[in-house]
Every structure is written in C-alpha cells, then in structure tokens.
Amino acid sequence: MKDNNNIALAYMTGILPIKKYGKHSALNMFTEYSMMFPRQLARYTGFTEEEVQNLCKKYGRDYQAVSDWYDGYEVSDIMPPDPDHQELRATGKSPEAVRYSLYSPLSVVEATTTGIIKDYWNKTETYEALAEFIEMDYDGLKEAVAFLMDGGRLAIDTSTYQNDMTTFHGRDDVLSLLIHLGYLGFDDKKSEVFIPNREILDEFRSSTKGVEWKPVFRSFHLSQEILKATLDKDSDKVAELLEEAHNRAGNKTYNDEAALSYAIQLAYYAAQMYYTTILELDSGKGYVDIAYLPAPKYPALPALVVELKYNQSAETAMSQIKRQKYPERLIHYKGNMLLVAIDYDKDLPNTALEFKHHKCIIEADCC
C-alpha cells in the first residue's frame, strides 16, 4: 500500500489495532486510534457524561443508576497545541489533555429507552468469550482477575501485546486484549487496568462461577487476611495464614530462597491495592527482600519492610533488618513502618508435625 500511487487514502476499522510482528506494526503508514490511545477521537469512543445526562433527562431515567452500571471507561484526548507557549507563560503550566469518562453506548441506549437497568453486554458478547481468555494458563492471570474483581487497579506492560487474539506471552498480553474488547478500563497515565463498572463486573462473575475458580478466590481472600493480620501486628496469625497459603501452593514452592520470596509475594498479593511492591530494595548496606510502600491514596498506611530467611530463624531476619539499618533507606516513613521477619525451615521432613512451619516477628519502627 505504501508504494501504490492509486491509493490516496485508506480508512480501516476494527476492534484491535493493526497486528504487530515483534515490536513493530505490519503497516506503519497508518495512524492508529485505539482504546489505549484514541487521540482526537477520544470523545467519540463512547457516550460522554454530558450526553448520558441529557439522555436521562430526556427519557426521565435515574442518571446515578445508569452511571453505576455503565460508566467507568477513561480515555485521553491529545494535548492541545500552545502556540508560542502562550498558556505556559501566562499560567506557568502547559495545556493538559482533556480526559473523558465514557459509557458503553449500547447499554445506555437500551437502559434509557426501556427504563430497565441490567446487564446488556451479552447482546454483543457472551460470557464464554471472556472465560476463554481469563482461564488461560499464564502465571498470575487468575490472581490478577480476582484482584480486579475486588476493585483493584493493576499496573501492566502493554508493549508486548501483538494486537491479535492468539499470540500471548504472559498475563499482561491477555489483559491488554481485554482492554480492546471492552472488558477492562485503562488509565493511560498510570498504565493501569481496572473493571470499569457493574455491568462488566457481572460478566466477570458469570465467567468465574466454575469450581476451578474457588481456590483462586480463596487464595485471594487469604491474602487479604494476611495483610490485615500484618497491619494488626498479629505475628502468630500471619504465620498461621502463611501455613495455609503454602499448603495451597504445594511443596514445589519450597526449594530455595527465591522460591520462598515468590510464595510470600503471592501471599501478599492483595497488598497491591494499597501498596507499591519493590523487590530487593537497595538500602545502602544490603538489600531489603521485599518493601511495600503505601500508594499516594493511602498515606496513613505504614510501609512494610519484609525480610525472609530460608532455613534460618525469624530472629536472625529481624536482627539483619536492624543491623543493616534498612529503615534509614525509607526515611520518609520513619515512625510509620512495620518490620516483618519471616522464616521457613527447609530441613523438616514432610511427616513432621511442624512441616512448612513458619515463624513471623513483626515490630514497629518508631525511632
């Protein structure tokens, strides 16, 4: 097409962007408009708040109910031009892209014309279509779905997605597809995905009713309990819950310290809703195994410094935290930090009463 003089303009439509091969598009002469980057068409990718308010007023419908069910998609327009930097000089700020909160068009039309608020998504897609993708065997995918269904927002890498429905290399590729299919909202500023509204949440619920999802949701709720027990400084409860989490994970997760670290991260999966996870944070005198730093929305939460010991004691782990002065690296959280030491004894036989026994020590850093 690029070298064909008979083509002045080509306009193509479709749900997915143009297929990529590796990191590049197969047709790089096109300007793409997608749910991740709609450019100047942002306001036209769904009904805007103003349009929905006008429709509800016209038909006498409950705007709040319509909003709860069908709102939630977030898109950004282009950044407006600022000739000669006039706005920057006048205000000290460059113009920002307009952000729109969008509604699912078909659902709004159905709800406003019939007066019945319900899930209209299955008129365009079936729950089996969603189930096909979220049941794929990619590490962390099902846990991510449980996290999103609980209201969480998850940072993902969309750059590896190949813009098709068959080429997936991991969890984030599947979640990227779900953005384009409308099952997930996307915050382009933070590269975060989320379930946008009640209608889509119903689709996820329908797709996760099978018995194979029960262990996933139990593990996620267990993770929430572990986080709560940690914040309550209930070290015995944390150790008890870690036992259950690891019983569910299986013996294969207990073969070295790296595997233990991964298992603990899974156990604290729910913390992603409130914290940023940093692995092997450089403290200047060593590395913190796992640090959980509170997200800006939750400044009152304490930072968590987690030190793991494989076949060594929790007391040794706590001593290392204090000896290496890890908290000094997190000076902004002084006085609002919990030091968490967790151990695991690899040498206990699997017939022993304390097989997989963890010990946990939690102390507040108040100096």
Coordinates of C-alpha atoms in Angstrom, one line a residue:
M1 CA 0.0 0.0 0.0
K2 CA 2.8 2.4 0.8
D3 CA 4.1 2.4 -2.8
N4 CA 0.8 2.2 -4.5
N5 CA 0.1 5.6 -6.3
N6 CA -3.5 4.7 -6.9
I7 CA -4.3 4.9 -3.2
A8 CA -4.8 8.4 -1.8
L9 CA -6.3 7.5 1.5
A10 CA -7.2 4.2 3.3
Y11 CA -9.6 4.1 6.2
M12 CA -9.9 0.8 8.1
T13 CA -12.0 -0.1 11.1
G14 CA -11.8 -3.0 13.6
I15 CA -11.7 -3.8 17.3
L16 CA -8.0 -4.5 17.5
P17 CA -5.1 -2.3 16.4
I18 CA -3.0 -3.4 13.4
K19 CA -1.2 -6.7 14.0
K20 CA 2.4 -6.3 15.2
Y21 CA 5.3 -8.6 14.4
G22 CA 7.8 -8.3 17.2
K23 CA 7.7 -4.7 18.4
H24 CA 6.6 -3.1 15.1
S25 CA 3.3 -2.8 13.3
A26 CA 3.0 -4.7 10.0
L27 CA 1.6 -1.4 8.4
N28 CA 3.4 1.5 9.9
M29 CA 2.0 4.1 7.4
F30 CA -1.3 4.2 9.4
T31 CA -2.3 6.4 12.2
E32 CA -4.0 4.2 14.8
Y33 CA -6.8 5.2 17.1
S34 CA -7.5 2.7 19.9
M35 CA -9.0 2.4 23.4
M36 CA -5.4 2.8 24.7
F37 CA -4.7 5.9 22.6
P38 CA -7.8 7.3 20.9
R39 CA -6.2 10.7 20.1
Q40 CA -8.7 13.3 18.8
L41 CA -11.4 10.7 18.7
A42 CA -11.5 10.2 22.4
R43 CA -14.9 11.7 23.0
Y44 CA -16.4 9.6 20.3
T45 CA -15.4 6.2 21.6
G46 CA -18.4 6.1 23.8
F47 CA -21.1 8.3 25.3
T48 CA -19.7 11.1 27.5
E49 CA -21.1 12.1 30.8
E50 CA -22.9 15.1 29.4
E51 CA -24.5 13.0 26.7
V52 CA -25.8 10.5 29.2
Q53 CA -27.1 13.2 31.5
N54 CA -29.0 14.7 28.6
L55 CA -30.4 11.2 27.6
C56 CA -31.5 10.5 31.2
K57 CA -33.2 13.9 31.4
K58 CA -34.9 13.4 28.0
Y59 CA -36.3 9.9 29.0
G60 CA -36.8 10.6 32.7
R61 CA -34.3 8.0 33.9
D62 CA -32.2 7.7 37.0
Y63 CA -28.8 9.1 36.0
Q64 CA -27.0 7.7 39.1
A65 CA -28.2 4.2 38.4
V66 CA -27.1 4.4 34.7
S67 CA -23.7 5.8 35.8
D68 CA -23.2 2.9 38.4
W69 CA -23.9 0.3 35.7
Y70 CA -22.3 1.6 32.5
D71 CA -19.8 4.4 33.3
G72 CA -16.1 3.9 34.1
Y73 CA -14.0 3.9 30.9
E74 CA -11.3 6.5 30.9
V75 CA -9.7 8.0 27.7
S76 CA -7.5 11.0 27.0
D77 CA -7.6 13.4 24.1
I78 CA -4.5 14.8 22.5
M79 CA -2.6 17.6 24.4
P80 CA -3.9 20.9 22.9
P81 CA -1.3 23.0 21.0
D82 CA 0.1 26.0 22.7
P83 CA 1.4 28.4 20.0
D84 CA 4.4 30.3 21.2
H85 CA 3.9 28.8 24.6
Q86 CA 1.3 31.5 25.4
E87 CA -0.5 29.4 28.0
L88 CA 2.7 28.2 29.6
R89 CA 3.9 31.8 30.0
A90 CA 0.5 33.0 31.3
T91 CA -0.2 30.2 33.8
G92 CA 3.1 28.5 34.3
K93 CA 1.6 25.3 33.1
S94 CA 1.4 23.6 29.7
P95 CA -2.1 22.7 28.5
E96 CA -3.1 19.2 29.5
A97 CA -5.0 16.6 27.5
V98 CA -8.7 16.5 28.2
R99 CA -9.8 13.3 29.9
Y100 CA -13.2 11.8 29.3
S101 CA -15.3 9.4 31.4
L102 CA -17.1 7.2 28.9
Y103 CA -20.2 4.9 29.0
S104 CA -21.0 1.8 27.0
P105 CA -23.2 3.1 24.1
L106 CA -25.4 0.1 23.5
S107 CA -26.1 -0.4 27.2
V108 CA -27.0 3.3 27.7
V109 CA -29.4 3.2 24.7
E110 CA -31.1 0.1 26.0
A111 CA -31.4 1.4 29.6
T112 CA -32.7 4.8 28.7
T113 CA -35.2 3.6 26.0
T114 CA -36.6 0.7 28.1
G115 CA -36.1 2.1 31.6
I116 CA -34.7 -1.2 32.7
I117 CA -31.2 -1.2 34.3
K118 CA -29.5 -4.5 33.7
D119 CA -26.6 -6.2 32.0
Y120 CA -26.9 -5.7 28.2
W121 CA -23.4 -6.7 27.5
N122 CA -24.4 -10.3 26.4
K123 CA -26.2 -8.8 23.4
T124 CA -22.8 -8.2 21.9
E125 CA -20.6 -10.8 23.7
T126 CA -21.2 -14.0 25.6
Y127 CA -19.5 -14.7 29.0
E128 CA -17.8 -17.7 27.3
A129 CA -15.8 -15.2 25.2
L130 CA -14.3 -13.7 28.4
A131 CA -13.9 -17.0 30.1
E132 CA -11.8 -18.3 27.2
F133 CA -9.1 -15.7 27.9
I134 CA -9.1 -15.4 31.7
E135 CA -8.8 -19.1 32.1
M136 CA -5.5 -19.3 30.1
D137 CA -2.6 -20.8 32.0
Y138 CA -0.4 -17.8 32.4
D139 CA 1.4 -17.1 35.7
G140 CA -0.6 -14.7 37.9
L141 CA -3.5 -14.2 35.5
K142 CA -6.2 -15.7 37.6
E143 CA -4.9 -14.0 40.7
A144 CA -5.0 -10.7 38.8
V145 CA -8.6 -11.4 37.8
A146 CA -9.6 -11.9 41.5
F147 CA -7.7 -8.8 42.4
L148 CA -9.5 -6.7 39.7
M149 CA -12.9 -8.2 40.7
D150 CA -12.3 -6.9 44.2
G151 CA -12.0 -3.4 42.9
G152 CA -8.2 -3.3 42.5
R153 CA -6.3 -1.5 39.8
L154 CA -3.3 -3.3 38.3
A155 CA -0.2 -1.8 36.5
I156 CA 0.6 -3.7 33.3
D157 CA 3.0 -3.6 30.4
T158 CA 1.1 -3.2 27.2
S159 CA 4.1 -3.0 24.9
T160 CA 4.5 -6.8 24.3
Y161 CA 0.9 -7.3 23.1
Q162 CA 0.9 -8.3 19.4
N163 CA -2.6 -6.9 18.6
D164 CA -4.2 -10.2 17.9
M165 CA -6.3 -12.8 19.8
T166 CA -3.9 -15.7 19.6
T167 CA -0.4 -14.5 20.3
F168 CA 0.1 -14.2 24.1
H169 CA 3.4 -14.4 26.0
G170 CA 2.1 -13.7 29.5
R171 CA -0.6 -12.2 31.8
D172 CA -0.2 -8.6 30.6
D173 CA -0.8 -9.6 26.9
V174 CA -4.1 -11.2 27.8
L175 CA -5.1 -8.1 29.9
S176 CA -4.2 -5.8 27.0
L177 CA -6.5 -7.7 24.7
L178 CA -9.3 -7.3 27.3
I179 CA -8.9 -3.5 27.1
H180 CA -9.6 -3.5 23.4
L181 CA -12.5 -5.9 23.8
G182 CA -14.1 -3.5 26.4
Y183 CA -13.8 -5.9 29.4
L184 CA -11.2 -3.6 31.2
G185 CA -10.8 0.1 31.5
F186 CA -7.3 1.6 31.0
D187 CA -5.7 4.5 32.8
D188 CA -3.1 5.7 30.2
K189 CA -1.3 7.9 32.8
K190 CA -0.5 5.0 35.1
S191 CA -0.8 2.2 32.6
E192 CA -3.3 0.5 35.0
V193 CA -6.2 -1.7 34.2
F194 CA -9.5 -2.0 36.1
I195 CA -13.0 -3.3 35.8
P196 CA -14.9 -0.2 34.8
N197 CA -18.5 -0.7 36.0
R198 CA -21.1 -3.1 37.4
E199 CA -22.2 -4.4 34.0
I200 CA -18.7 -5.7 33.2
L201 CA -18.2 -7.0 36.8
D202 CA -21.3 -9.1 36.2
E203 CA -19.6 -10.5 33.1
F204 CA -16.6 -11.5 35.2
R205 CA -18.8 -13.1 37.8
S206 CA -20.5 -15.1 35.2
S207 CA -17.2 -16.2 33.8
T208 CA -15.7 -17.3 37.1
K209 CA -18.5 -19.4 38.5
G210 CA -16.8 -22.7 37.8
V211 CA -15.3 -24.8 40.6
E212 CA -11.8 -24.2 39.2
W213 CA -12.1 -20.6 40.4
K214 CA -12.9 -21.4 44.0
P215 CA -9.2 -22.0 45.0
V216 CA -8.3 -18.7 43.3
F217 CA -10.8 -16.7 45.2
R218 CA -9.9 -18.4 48.5
S219 CA -6.3 -17.7 48.0
F220 CA -7.0 -14.0 47.3
H221 CA -9.2 -13.7 50.4
L222 CA -6.5 -15.4 52.3
S223 CA -4.1 -12.8 51.0
Q224 CA -6.4 -10.1 52.3
E225 CA -6.4 -11.8 55.7
I226 CA -2.6 -11.9 55.8
L227 CA -2.3 -8.2 55.0
K228 CA -4.8 -7.3 57.7
A229 CA -3.0 -9.5 60.3
T230 CA 0.3 -7.9 59.3
L231 CA -1.2 -4.4 59.8
D232 CA -2.6 -5.5 63.2
K233 CA 0.9 -6.8 64.1
D234 CA -0.6 -10.2 64.8
S235 CA 2.5 -12.2 64.0
D236 CA 1.1 -15.6 65.1
K237 CA -1.9 -15.1 62.8
V238 CA 0.4 -14.2 59.9
A239 CA 2.4 -17.4 60.5
E240 CA -0.8 -19.4 60.6
L241 CA -2.2 -17.9 57.4
L242 CA 1.1 -18.4 55.6
E243 CA 0.9 -22.1 56.5
E244 CA -2.5 -22.3 54.8
A245 CA -1.2 -20.2 51.8
H246 CA 1.7 -22.5 51.3
N247 CA -0.3 -25.6 51.8
R248 CA -2.4 -24.4 48.8
A249 CA 0.7 -23.5 46.8
G250 CA 2.2 -27.0 47.1
N251 CA 5.7 -28.3 48.1
K252 CA 7.3 -27.2 44.8
T253 CA 7.4 -23.6 46.1
Y254 CA 9.8 -24.6 48.9
N255 CA 13.1 -25.4 47.2
D256 CA 15.2 -22.2 47.7
E257 CA 15.0 -18.6 49.0
A258 CA 14.0 -17.2 45.6
A259 CA 11.0 -19.6 45.6
L260 CA 10.1 -18.6 49.2
S261 CA 10.2 -14.9 48.1
Y262 CA 7.8 -15.6 45.3
A263 CA 5.5 -17.5 47.6
I264 CA 5.4 -14.7 50.0
Q265 CA 4.7 -12.2 47.2
L266 CA 1.7 -14.3 46.2
A267 CA 0.6 -14.5 49.9
Y268 CA 0.7 -10.7 50.0
Y269 CA -1.0 -10.3 46.5
A270 CA -3.8 -8.2 47.9
A271 CA -1.4 -5.6 49.1
Q272 CA -1.1 -4.3 45.6
M273 CA -4.4 -2.5 46.1
Y274 CA -2.8 -0.2 48.7
Y275 CA 1.0 -0.5 48.2
T276 CA 3.7 -0.4 45.6
T277 CA 5.9 -3.5 45.8
I278 CA 9.7 -3.2 45.5
L279 CA 11.9 -6.2 45.4
E280 CA 15.4 -6.2 46.7
L281 CA 15.4 -2.5 47.5
D282 CA 19.0 -1.2 47.9
S283 CA 19.3 0.0 51.5
G284 CA 23.0 1.2 51.1
K285 CA 24.2 -1.7 53.3
G286 CA 22.4 -4.5 51.7
Y287 CA 19.0 -5.3 50.1
V288 CA 15.6 -5.4 51.6
D289 CA 13.9 -8.6 50.3
I290 CA 10.5 -7.0 49.8
A291 CA 9.4 -3.5 50.6
Y292 CA 5.7 -2.4 50.4
L293 CA 5.4 1.4 50.1
P294 CA 1.9 2.9 50.6
A295 CA 0.3 4.3 47.5
P296 CA -0.3 8.1 47.4
K297 CA -4.0 7.5 48.1
Y298 CA -3.2 5.7 51.4
P299 CA -0.6 7.9 53.1
A300 CA -1.7 6.8 56.6
L301 CA -0.7 3.1 56.0
P302 CA 2.6 2.0 57.3
A303 CA 5.4 1.0 55.0
L304 CA 6.3 -2.7 55.3
V305 CA 9.9 -4.0 55.3
V306 CA 9.8 -7.8 54.8
E307 CA 12.9 -9.9 55.4
L308 CA 12.9 -13.6 54.6
K309 CA 15.1 -16.3 56.0
Y310 CA 15.2 -19.7 54.3
N311 CA 16.4 -22.3 56.9
Q312 CA 17.3 -19.6 59.3
S313 CA 15.3 -18.1 62.2
A314 CA 13.0 -15.1 62.1
E315 CA 15.1 -13.6 64.9
T316 CA 18.1 -13.7 62.5
A317 CA 16.0 -11.9 59.9
M318 CA 14.9 -9.2 62.4
S319 CA 18.5 -8.7 63.6
Q320 CA 19.6 -8.3 59.9
I321 CA 16.9 -5.6 59.3
K322 CA 18.2 -3.6 62.3
R323 CA 21.9 -4.3 61.7
Q324 CA 21.7 -3.2 58.1
K325 CA 19.6 -0.2 59.1
Y326 CA 17.1 -0.8 56.3
P327 CA 14.7 1.7 57.7
E328 CA 17.1 4.6 57.0
R329 CA 16.6 4.0 53.3
L330 CA 12.9 4.6 53.9
I331 CA 13.4 7.8 55.9
H332 CA 10.1 9.3 54.7
Y333 CA 8.3 6.5 56.5
K334 CA 10.1 6.8 59.8
G335 CA 7.7 6.3 62.6
N336 CA 5.1 4.7 60.3
M337 CA 6.8 1.5 59.3
L338 CA 6.5 -2.2 60.2
L339 CA 9.4 -4.5 60.2
V340 CA 8.3 -8.1 59.3
A341 CA 10.7 -11.1 59.6
I342 CA 9.5 -14.4 58.2
D343 CA 11.4 -17.7 58.3
Y344 CA 10.9 -21.2 56.8
D345 CA 12.8 -24.4 57.9
K346 CA 13.6 -26.4 54.8
D347 CA 15.0 -29.4 56.7
L348 CA 11.9 -30.5 58.4
P349 CA 10.6 -33.8 56.9
N350 CA 7.2 -33.6 55.4
T351 CA 6.0 -36.1 58.0
A352 CA 7.0 -33.7 60.8
L353 CA 4.3 -32.0 62.9
E354 CA 5.7 -28.6 62.0
F355 CA 6.3 -29.3 58.3
K356 CA 6.3 -26.0 56.5
H357 CA 6.2 -24.2 59.8
H358 CA 6.8 -20.5 59.5
K359 CA 7.6 -18.1 62.3
C360 CA 6.9 -14.4 62.0
I361 CA 8.0 -11.5 64.0
I362 CA 6.5 -8.0 63.5
E363 CA 7.9 -4.9 65.1
A364 CA 7.0 -1.2 64.7
D365 CA 9.9 1.0 63.7
C366 CA 9.4 4.0 65.9
C367 CA 12.9 5.6 66.1

